[in-house]
Coordinates of C-alpha atoms in Angstrom, one line a residue:
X1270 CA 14.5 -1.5 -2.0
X1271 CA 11.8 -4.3 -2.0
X1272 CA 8.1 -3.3 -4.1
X1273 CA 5.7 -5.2 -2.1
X1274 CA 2.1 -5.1 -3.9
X1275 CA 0.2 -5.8 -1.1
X1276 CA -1.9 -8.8 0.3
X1277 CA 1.0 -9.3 2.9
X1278 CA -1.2 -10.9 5.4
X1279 CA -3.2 -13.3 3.3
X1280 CA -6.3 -14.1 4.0
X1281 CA -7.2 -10.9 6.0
X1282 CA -4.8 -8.8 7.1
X1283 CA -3.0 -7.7 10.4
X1284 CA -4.9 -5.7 13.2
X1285 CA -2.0 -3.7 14.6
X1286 CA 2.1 -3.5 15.1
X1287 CA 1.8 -6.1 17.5
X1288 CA -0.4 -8.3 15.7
X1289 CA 1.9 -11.7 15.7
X1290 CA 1.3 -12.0 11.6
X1291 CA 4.1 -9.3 11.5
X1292 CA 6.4 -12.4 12.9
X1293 CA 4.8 -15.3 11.1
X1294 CA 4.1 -13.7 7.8
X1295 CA 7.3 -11.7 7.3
X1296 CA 10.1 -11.1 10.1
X1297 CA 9.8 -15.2 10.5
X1298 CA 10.1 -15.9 6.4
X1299 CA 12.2 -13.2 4.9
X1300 CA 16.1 -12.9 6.1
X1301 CA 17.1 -10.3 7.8
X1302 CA 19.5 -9.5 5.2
X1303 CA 16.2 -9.1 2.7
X1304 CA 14.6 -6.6 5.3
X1305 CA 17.5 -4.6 5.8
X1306 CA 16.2 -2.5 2.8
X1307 CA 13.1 -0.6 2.4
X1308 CA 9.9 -2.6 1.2
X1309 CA 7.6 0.1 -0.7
X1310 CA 4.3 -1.2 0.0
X1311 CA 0.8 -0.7 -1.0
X1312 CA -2.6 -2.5 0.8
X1313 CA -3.6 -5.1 -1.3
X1314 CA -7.7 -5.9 -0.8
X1315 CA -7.1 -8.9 2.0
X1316 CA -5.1 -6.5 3.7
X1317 CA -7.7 -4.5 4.3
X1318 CA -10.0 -6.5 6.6
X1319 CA -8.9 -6.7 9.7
X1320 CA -6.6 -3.2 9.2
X1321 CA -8.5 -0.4 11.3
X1322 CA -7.5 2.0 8.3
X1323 CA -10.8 0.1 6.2
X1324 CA -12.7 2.3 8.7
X1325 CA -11.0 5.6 9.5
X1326 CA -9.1 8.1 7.8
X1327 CA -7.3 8.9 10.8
X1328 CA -3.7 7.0 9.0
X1329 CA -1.9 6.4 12.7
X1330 CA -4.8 3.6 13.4
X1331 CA -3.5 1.4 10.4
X1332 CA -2.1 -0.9 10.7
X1333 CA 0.6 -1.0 8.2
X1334 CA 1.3 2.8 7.6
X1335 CA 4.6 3.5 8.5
X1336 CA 6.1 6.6 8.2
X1337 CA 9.8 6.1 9.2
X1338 CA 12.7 4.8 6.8
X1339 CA 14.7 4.3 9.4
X1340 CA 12.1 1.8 10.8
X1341 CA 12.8 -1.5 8.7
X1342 CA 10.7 -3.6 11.1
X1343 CA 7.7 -2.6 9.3
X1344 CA 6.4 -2.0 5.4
X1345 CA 7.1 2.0 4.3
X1346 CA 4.5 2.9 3.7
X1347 CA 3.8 6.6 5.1
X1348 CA 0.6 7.1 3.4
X1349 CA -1.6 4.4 1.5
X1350 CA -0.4 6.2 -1.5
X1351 CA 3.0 8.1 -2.1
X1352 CA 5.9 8.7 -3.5
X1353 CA 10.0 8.2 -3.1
X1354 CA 12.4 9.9 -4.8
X1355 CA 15.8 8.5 -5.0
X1356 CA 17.7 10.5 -6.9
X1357 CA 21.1 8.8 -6.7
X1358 CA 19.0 6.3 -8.7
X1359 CA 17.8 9.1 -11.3
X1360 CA 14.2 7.3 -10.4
X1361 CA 10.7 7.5 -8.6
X1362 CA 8.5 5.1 -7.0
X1363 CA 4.8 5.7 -6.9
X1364 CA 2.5 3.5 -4.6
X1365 CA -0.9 4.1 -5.4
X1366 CA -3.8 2.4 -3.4
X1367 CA -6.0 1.2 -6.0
X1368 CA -8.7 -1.4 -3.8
X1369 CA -11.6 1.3 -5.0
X1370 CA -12.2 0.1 -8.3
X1371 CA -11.4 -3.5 -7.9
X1372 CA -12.5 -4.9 -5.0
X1373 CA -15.1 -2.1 -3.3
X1374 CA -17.8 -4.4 -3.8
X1375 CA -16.6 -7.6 -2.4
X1376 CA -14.0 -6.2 0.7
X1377 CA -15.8 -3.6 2.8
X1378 CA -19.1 -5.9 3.4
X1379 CA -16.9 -7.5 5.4
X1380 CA -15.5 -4.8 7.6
X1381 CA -17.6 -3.6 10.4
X1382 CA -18.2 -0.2 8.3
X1383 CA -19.0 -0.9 4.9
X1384 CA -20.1 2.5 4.0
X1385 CA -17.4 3.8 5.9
X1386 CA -14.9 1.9 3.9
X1387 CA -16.2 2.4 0.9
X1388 CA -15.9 5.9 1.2
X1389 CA -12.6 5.9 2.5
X1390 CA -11.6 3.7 -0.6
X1391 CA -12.8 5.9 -3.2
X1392 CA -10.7 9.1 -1.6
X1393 CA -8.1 6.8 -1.6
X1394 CA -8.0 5.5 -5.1
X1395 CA -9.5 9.7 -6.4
X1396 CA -6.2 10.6 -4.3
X1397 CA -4.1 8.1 -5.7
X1398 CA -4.8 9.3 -9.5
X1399 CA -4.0 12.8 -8.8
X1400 CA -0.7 12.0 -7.3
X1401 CA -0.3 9.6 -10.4
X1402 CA -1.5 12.6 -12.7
X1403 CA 1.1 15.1 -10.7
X1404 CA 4.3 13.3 -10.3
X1405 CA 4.1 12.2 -13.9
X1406 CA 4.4 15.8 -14.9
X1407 CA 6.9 17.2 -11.9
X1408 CA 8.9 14.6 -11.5
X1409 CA 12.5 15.1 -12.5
X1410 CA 13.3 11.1 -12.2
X1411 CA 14.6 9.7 -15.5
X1412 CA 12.7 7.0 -14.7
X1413 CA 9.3 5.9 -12.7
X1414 CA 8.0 2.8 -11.2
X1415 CA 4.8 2.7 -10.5
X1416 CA 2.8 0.6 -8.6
X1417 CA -0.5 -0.7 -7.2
X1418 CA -2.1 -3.8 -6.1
X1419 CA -3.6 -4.4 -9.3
X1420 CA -1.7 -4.5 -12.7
X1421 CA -2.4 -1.3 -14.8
X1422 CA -4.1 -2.8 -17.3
X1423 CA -7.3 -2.9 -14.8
X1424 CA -7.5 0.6 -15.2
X1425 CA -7.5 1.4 -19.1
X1426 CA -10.7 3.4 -18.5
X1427 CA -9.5 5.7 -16.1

C-alpha cells in the first residue's frame, strides 16, 4: 500500500471522477505497477477547493471518496477519515482528516460555502479524534500508522 497525505491535486483540487486531473496529476505520472496497490489517502487543504465534499456531508458528492479496494483507479479513501486493518501485516492504518485546525481559516473563504465548510470541517476533524481516541484502545494491530495531512506535532494541544 501507498499513504498518500493529501494535496493530490495541487493547487485546488479535482471536481469529480471525471475531472481530467485524475489523468494528468496521477494515472499520467505514477506507473501502473505503483497503482496496482492501494493508496490510503487523506484530503489535504488544496484538495478541498474545488471538491464538492468542502460543501456537503453527503460523502458520494466528493470527489475523492472512494469506497471500493477493488477500485485502484482512484485514492481509497471510503470516508475522509478511517481505518484498515491488515492483519496479515499485524498493523493498522488510520487516516484522519485534520484541515479543521490548520487551515479552517484560510480554505473555506474560498469555497462557495464558507460556513458550510467550516462546519463540515470541524465534524470532520471532532470525528477524526474519536476514531483516533477509539482504535488506539481496540485495536489488536501490533502496530499503527497514523496519518493526516499535517504532521502530528500540529496537534500537541489536542
Amino acid at each position: 500500500f501507498v499513504v498518500n497525505v493529501g494535496d493530490s491535486f495541487y493547487h485546488d483540487g479535482v471536481s469529480n471522477r471525471t475531472d481530467p486531473q485524475w489523468d494528468s496529476k496521477w494515472r499520467d505520472v505514477y506507473a501502473k505497477e505503483l497503482r496496482s496497490v492501494p493508496w490510503y489517502s487523506v484530503y489535504g487543504n488544496h484538495d478541498y477547493l474545488k471538491d464538492p465534499c468542502a460543501c456537503t456531508g453527503d460523502l458520494s458528492k466528493c470527489a475523492q471518496v472512494n469506497p471500493n479496494t477493488s477500485d485502484l483507479d482512484y485514492f481509497y479513501m471510503p470516508n475522509t477519515s478511517y481505518y484498515v486493518e491488515l492483519e496479515h501485516l499485524k498493523l493498522e492504518v488510520i487516516a484522519l482528516d485534520m484541515n479543521y485546525y490548520t487551515w479552517a481559516d484560510h480554505l473555506c473563504q474560498w469555497t462557495p460555502c464558507e460556513a458550510k465548510c467550516r462546519a463540515n470541517l470541524q465534524q470532520r476533524a471532532d470525528a477524526a479524534f474519536d476514531l483516533f481516541y477509539r482504535r488506539a484502545s481496540e485495536s489488536r494491530a501490533e502496530n499503527l500508522v497514523v496519518f493526516s495531512h499535517y504532521p502530528t506535532d500540529y496537534f500537541w494541544g489536542f
